PDB file of C-alpha atoms and ligand atoms in Angstrom:
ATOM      1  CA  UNK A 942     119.407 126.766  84.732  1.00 40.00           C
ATOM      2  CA  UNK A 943     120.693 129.982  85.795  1.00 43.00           C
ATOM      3  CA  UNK A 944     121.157 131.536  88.975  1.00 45.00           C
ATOM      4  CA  UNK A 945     117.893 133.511  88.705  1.00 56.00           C
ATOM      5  CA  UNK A 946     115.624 130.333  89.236  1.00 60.00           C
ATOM      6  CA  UNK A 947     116.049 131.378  92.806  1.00 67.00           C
ATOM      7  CA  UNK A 948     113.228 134.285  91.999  1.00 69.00           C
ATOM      8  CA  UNK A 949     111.348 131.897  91.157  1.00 71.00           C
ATOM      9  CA  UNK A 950     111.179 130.154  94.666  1.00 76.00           C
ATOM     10  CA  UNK A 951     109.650 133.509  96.287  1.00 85.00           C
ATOM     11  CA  UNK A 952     108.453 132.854  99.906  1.00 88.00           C
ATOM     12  CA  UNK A 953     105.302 132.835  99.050  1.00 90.00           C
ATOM     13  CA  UNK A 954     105.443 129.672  96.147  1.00 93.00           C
ATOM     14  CA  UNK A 955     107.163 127.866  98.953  1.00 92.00           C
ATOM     15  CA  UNK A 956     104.899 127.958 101.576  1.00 94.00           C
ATOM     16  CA  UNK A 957     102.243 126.603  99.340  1.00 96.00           C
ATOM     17  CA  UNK A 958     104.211 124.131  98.440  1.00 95.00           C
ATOM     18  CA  UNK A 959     104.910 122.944 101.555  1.00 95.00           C
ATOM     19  CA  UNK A 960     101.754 123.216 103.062  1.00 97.00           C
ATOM     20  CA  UNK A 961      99.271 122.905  99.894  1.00 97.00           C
ATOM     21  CA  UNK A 962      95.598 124.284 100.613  1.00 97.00           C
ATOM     22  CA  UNK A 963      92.630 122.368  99.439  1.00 98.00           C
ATOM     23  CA  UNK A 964      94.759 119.483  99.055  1.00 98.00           C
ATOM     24  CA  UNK A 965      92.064 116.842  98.957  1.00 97.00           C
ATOM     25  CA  UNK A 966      89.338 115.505  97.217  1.00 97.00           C
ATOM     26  CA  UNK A 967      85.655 117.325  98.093  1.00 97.00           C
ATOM     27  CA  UNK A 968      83.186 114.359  98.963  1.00 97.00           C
ATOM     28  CA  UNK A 969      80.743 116.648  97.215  1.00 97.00           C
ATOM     29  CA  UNK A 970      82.790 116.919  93.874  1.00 97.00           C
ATOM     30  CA  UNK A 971      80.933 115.488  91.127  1.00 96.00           C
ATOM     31  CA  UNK A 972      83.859 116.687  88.832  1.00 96.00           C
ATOM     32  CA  UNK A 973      87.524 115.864  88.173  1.00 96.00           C
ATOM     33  CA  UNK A 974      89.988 115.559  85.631  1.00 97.00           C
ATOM     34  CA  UNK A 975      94.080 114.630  85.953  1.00 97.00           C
ATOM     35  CA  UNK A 976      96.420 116.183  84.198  1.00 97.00           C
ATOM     36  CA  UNK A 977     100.159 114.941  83.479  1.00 97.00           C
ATOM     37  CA  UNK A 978     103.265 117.340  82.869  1.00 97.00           C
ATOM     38  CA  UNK A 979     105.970 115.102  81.471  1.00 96.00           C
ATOM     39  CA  UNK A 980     108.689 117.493  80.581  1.00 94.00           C
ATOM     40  CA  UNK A 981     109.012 117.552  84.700  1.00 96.00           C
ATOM     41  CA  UNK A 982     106.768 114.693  86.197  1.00 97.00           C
ATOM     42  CA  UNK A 983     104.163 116.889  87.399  1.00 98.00           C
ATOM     43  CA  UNK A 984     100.567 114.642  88.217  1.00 97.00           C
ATOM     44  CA  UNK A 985      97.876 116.316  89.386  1.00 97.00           C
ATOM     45  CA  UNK A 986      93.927 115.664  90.163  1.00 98.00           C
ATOM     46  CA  UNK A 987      91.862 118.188  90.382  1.00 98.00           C
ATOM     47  CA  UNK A 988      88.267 118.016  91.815  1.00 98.00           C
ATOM     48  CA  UNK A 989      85.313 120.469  91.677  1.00 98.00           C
ATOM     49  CA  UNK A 990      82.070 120.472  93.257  1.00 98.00           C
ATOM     50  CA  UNK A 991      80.041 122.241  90.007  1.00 97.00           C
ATOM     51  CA  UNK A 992      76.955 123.908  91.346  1.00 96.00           C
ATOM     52  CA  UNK A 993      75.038 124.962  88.274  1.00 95.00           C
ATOM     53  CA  UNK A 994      78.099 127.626  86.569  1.00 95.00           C
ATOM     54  CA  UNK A 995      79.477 127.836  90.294  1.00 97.00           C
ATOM     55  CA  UNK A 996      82.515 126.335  91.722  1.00 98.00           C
ATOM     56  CA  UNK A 997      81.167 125.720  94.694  1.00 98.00           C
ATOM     57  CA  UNK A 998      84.224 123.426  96.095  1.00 98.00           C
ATOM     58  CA  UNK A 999      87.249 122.457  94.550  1.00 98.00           C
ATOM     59  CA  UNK A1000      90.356 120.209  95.685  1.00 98.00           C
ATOM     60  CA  UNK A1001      93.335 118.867  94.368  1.00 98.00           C
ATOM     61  CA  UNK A1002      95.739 115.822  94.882  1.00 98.00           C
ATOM     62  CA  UNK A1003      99.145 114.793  93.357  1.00 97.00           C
ATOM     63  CA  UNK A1004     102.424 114.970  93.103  1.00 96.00           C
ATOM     64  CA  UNK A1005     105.072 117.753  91.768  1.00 96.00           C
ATOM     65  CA  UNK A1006     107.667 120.156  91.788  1.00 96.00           C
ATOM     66  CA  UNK A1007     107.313 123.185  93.833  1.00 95.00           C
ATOM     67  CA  UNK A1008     105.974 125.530  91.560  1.00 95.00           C
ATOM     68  CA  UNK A1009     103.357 122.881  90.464  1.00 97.00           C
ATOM     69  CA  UNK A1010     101.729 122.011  93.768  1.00 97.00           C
ATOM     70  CA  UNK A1011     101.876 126.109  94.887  1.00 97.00           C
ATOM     71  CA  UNK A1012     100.410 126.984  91.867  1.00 97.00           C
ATOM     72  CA  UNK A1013      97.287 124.312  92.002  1.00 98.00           C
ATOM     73  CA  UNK A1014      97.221 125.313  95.764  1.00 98.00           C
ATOM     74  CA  UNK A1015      96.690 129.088  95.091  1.00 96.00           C
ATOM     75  CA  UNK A1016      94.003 128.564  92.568  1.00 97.00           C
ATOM     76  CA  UNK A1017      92.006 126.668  94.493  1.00 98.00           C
ATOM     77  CA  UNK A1018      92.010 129.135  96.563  1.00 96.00           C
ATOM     78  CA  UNK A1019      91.203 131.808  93.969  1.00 96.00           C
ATOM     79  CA  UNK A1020      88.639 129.908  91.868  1.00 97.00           C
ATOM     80  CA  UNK A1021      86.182 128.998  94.598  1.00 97.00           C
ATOM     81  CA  UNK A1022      83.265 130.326  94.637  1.00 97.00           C
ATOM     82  CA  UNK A1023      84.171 131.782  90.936  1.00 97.00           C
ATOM     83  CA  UNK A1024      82.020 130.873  87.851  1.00 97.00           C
ATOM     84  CA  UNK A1025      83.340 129.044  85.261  1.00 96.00           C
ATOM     85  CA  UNK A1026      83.222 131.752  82.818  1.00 96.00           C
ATOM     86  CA  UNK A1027      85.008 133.620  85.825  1.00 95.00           C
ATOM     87  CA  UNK A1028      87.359 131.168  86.376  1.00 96.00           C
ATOM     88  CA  UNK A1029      88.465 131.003  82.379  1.00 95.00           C
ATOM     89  CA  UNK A1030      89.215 134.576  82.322  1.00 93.00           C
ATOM     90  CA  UNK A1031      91.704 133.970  85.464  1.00 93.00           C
ATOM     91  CA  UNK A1032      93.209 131.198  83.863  1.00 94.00           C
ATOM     92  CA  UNK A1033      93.553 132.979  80.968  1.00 92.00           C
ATOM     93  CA  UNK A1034      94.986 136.087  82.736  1.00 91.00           C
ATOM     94  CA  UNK A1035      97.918 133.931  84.504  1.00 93.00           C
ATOM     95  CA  UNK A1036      98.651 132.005  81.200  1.00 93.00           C
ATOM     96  CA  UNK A1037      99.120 135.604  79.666  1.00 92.00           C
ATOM     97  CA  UNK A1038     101.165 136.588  83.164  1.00 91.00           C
ATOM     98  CA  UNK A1039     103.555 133.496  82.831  1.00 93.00           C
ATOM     99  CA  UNK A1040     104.065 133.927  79.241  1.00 93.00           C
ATOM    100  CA  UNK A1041     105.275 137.206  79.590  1.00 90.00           C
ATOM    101  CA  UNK A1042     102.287 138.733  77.960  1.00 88.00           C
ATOM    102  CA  UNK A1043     100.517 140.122  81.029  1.00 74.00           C
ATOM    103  CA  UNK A1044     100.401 143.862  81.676  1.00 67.00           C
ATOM    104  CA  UNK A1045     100.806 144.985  85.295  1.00 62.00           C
ATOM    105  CA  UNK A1046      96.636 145.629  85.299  1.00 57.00           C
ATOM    106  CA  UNK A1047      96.119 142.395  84.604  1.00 62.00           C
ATOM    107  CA  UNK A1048      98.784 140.431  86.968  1.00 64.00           C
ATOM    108  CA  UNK A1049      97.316 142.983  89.993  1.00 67.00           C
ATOM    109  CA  UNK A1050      94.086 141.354  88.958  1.00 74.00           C
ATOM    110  CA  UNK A1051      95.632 137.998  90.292  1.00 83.00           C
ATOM    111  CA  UNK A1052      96.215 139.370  93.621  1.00 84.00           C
ATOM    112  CA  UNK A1053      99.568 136.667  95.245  1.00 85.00           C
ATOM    113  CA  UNK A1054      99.243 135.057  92.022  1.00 88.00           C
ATOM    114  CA  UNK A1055     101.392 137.642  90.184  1.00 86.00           C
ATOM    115  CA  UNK A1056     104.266 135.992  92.034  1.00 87.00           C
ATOM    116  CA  UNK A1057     104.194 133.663  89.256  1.00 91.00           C
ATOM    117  CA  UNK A1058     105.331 136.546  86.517  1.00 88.00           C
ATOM    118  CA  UNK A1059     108.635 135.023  87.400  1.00 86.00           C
ATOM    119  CA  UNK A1060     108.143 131.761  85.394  1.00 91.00           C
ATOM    120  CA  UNK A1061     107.772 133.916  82.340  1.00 90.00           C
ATOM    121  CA  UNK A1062     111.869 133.610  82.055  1.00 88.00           C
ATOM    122  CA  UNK A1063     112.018 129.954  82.355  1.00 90.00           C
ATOM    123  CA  UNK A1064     109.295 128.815  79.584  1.00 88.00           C
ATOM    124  CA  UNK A1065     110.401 124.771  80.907  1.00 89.00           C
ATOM    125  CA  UNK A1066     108.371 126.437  83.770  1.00 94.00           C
ATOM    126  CA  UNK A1067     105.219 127.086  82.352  1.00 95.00           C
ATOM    127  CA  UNK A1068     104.203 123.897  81.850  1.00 96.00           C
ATOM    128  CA  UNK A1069     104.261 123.466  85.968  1.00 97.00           C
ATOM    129  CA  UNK A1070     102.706 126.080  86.876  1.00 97.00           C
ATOM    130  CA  UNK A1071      99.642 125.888  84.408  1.00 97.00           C
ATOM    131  CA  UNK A1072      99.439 122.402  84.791  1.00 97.00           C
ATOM    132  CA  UNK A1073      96.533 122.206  87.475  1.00 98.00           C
ATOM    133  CA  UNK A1074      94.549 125.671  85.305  1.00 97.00           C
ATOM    134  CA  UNK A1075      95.015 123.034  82.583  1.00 97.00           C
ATOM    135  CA  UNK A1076      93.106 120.609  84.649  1.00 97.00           C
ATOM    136  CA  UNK A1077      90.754 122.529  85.934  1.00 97.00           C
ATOM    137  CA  UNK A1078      89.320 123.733  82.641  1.00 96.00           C
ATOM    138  CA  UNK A1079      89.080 119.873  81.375  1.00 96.00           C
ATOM    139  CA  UNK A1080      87.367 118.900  84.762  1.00 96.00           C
ATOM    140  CA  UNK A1081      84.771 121.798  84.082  1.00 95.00           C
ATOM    141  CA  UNK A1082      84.285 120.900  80.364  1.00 92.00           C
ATOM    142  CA  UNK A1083      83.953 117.743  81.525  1.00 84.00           C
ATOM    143  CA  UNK A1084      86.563 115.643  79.701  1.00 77.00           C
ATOM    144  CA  UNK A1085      87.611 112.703  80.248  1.00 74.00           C
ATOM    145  CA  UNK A1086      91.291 112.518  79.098  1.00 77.00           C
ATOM    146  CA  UNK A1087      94.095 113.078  81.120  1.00 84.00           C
ATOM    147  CA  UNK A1088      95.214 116.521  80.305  1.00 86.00           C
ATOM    148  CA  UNK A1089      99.152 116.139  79.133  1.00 86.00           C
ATOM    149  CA  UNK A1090     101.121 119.513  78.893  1.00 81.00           C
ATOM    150  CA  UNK A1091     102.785 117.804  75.494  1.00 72.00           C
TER     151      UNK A1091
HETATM  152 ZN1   ZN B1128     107.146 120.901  87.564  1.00 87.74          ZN
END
């Protein structure tokens, strides 16, 4: 890795990191799906209370790098109260924003979340920091298979 993976580590990543929000499971979720990065060893669980199309309440639990955990921290923060049609569209937004395919309209859209354009020059990364999106989306579709990133 280069030097630059220090970008990557903004202030912001690590503080979410540290100090995960949402970082349990809802005793109203009646939702959940895990989801397994193996290029890194990134687990993660992540639980939704569905209300009808809403997201009414959504946690997470695991284990992971940095960018990981901040990254299922922040969109549990951005994805409650969402729809899930609302909540594709973001995921789909930051998958375009960490794959280098995001214009600056849409990575504004993602308010703190365009911190994460960073991972776009470390595609290793990418896996970690979609990881728990990953998850969510089986966890709404209702899957049962762990999600794997391989
Ligand atoms: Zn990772």
């Amino acid at each position: 890795m280069s030097g630059d993976l220090g970008e990557l580590y903004q202030e912001i990543i690590l503080e979410h990191s540290k100090a995960p929000r949402n970082f349990r499971k809802p005793e109203t979720a009646n939702r959940q799906a895990e989801g397994y990065n193996p290029l890194c060893g990134d687990r993660c669980t992540v639980y939704v209370d569905l209300d009808g199309d809403a997201i009414k309440e959504i946690g997470f639990q695991g284990s992971g790098c940095a960018i990981s955990r901040a990254s299922a921290s922040m969109m549990t923060q951005m994805v409650k109260g969402k729809s899930k049609a609302e909540a594709t569209k973001l995921f789909e937004q930051f998958h375009n924003l960490v794959t280098g395919k995001a214009q600056a309209v849409q990575a504004s859209d993602l308010g703190k979340m365009a911190v994460f354009g960073g991972v776009s020059k470390f595609p290793a990364r990418v896996k970690c920091a979609t990881l728990a999106w990953h998850t969510l989306q089986s966890a709404l579709e209702d899957k049962h298979e762990t999600v794997s990133t391989e």
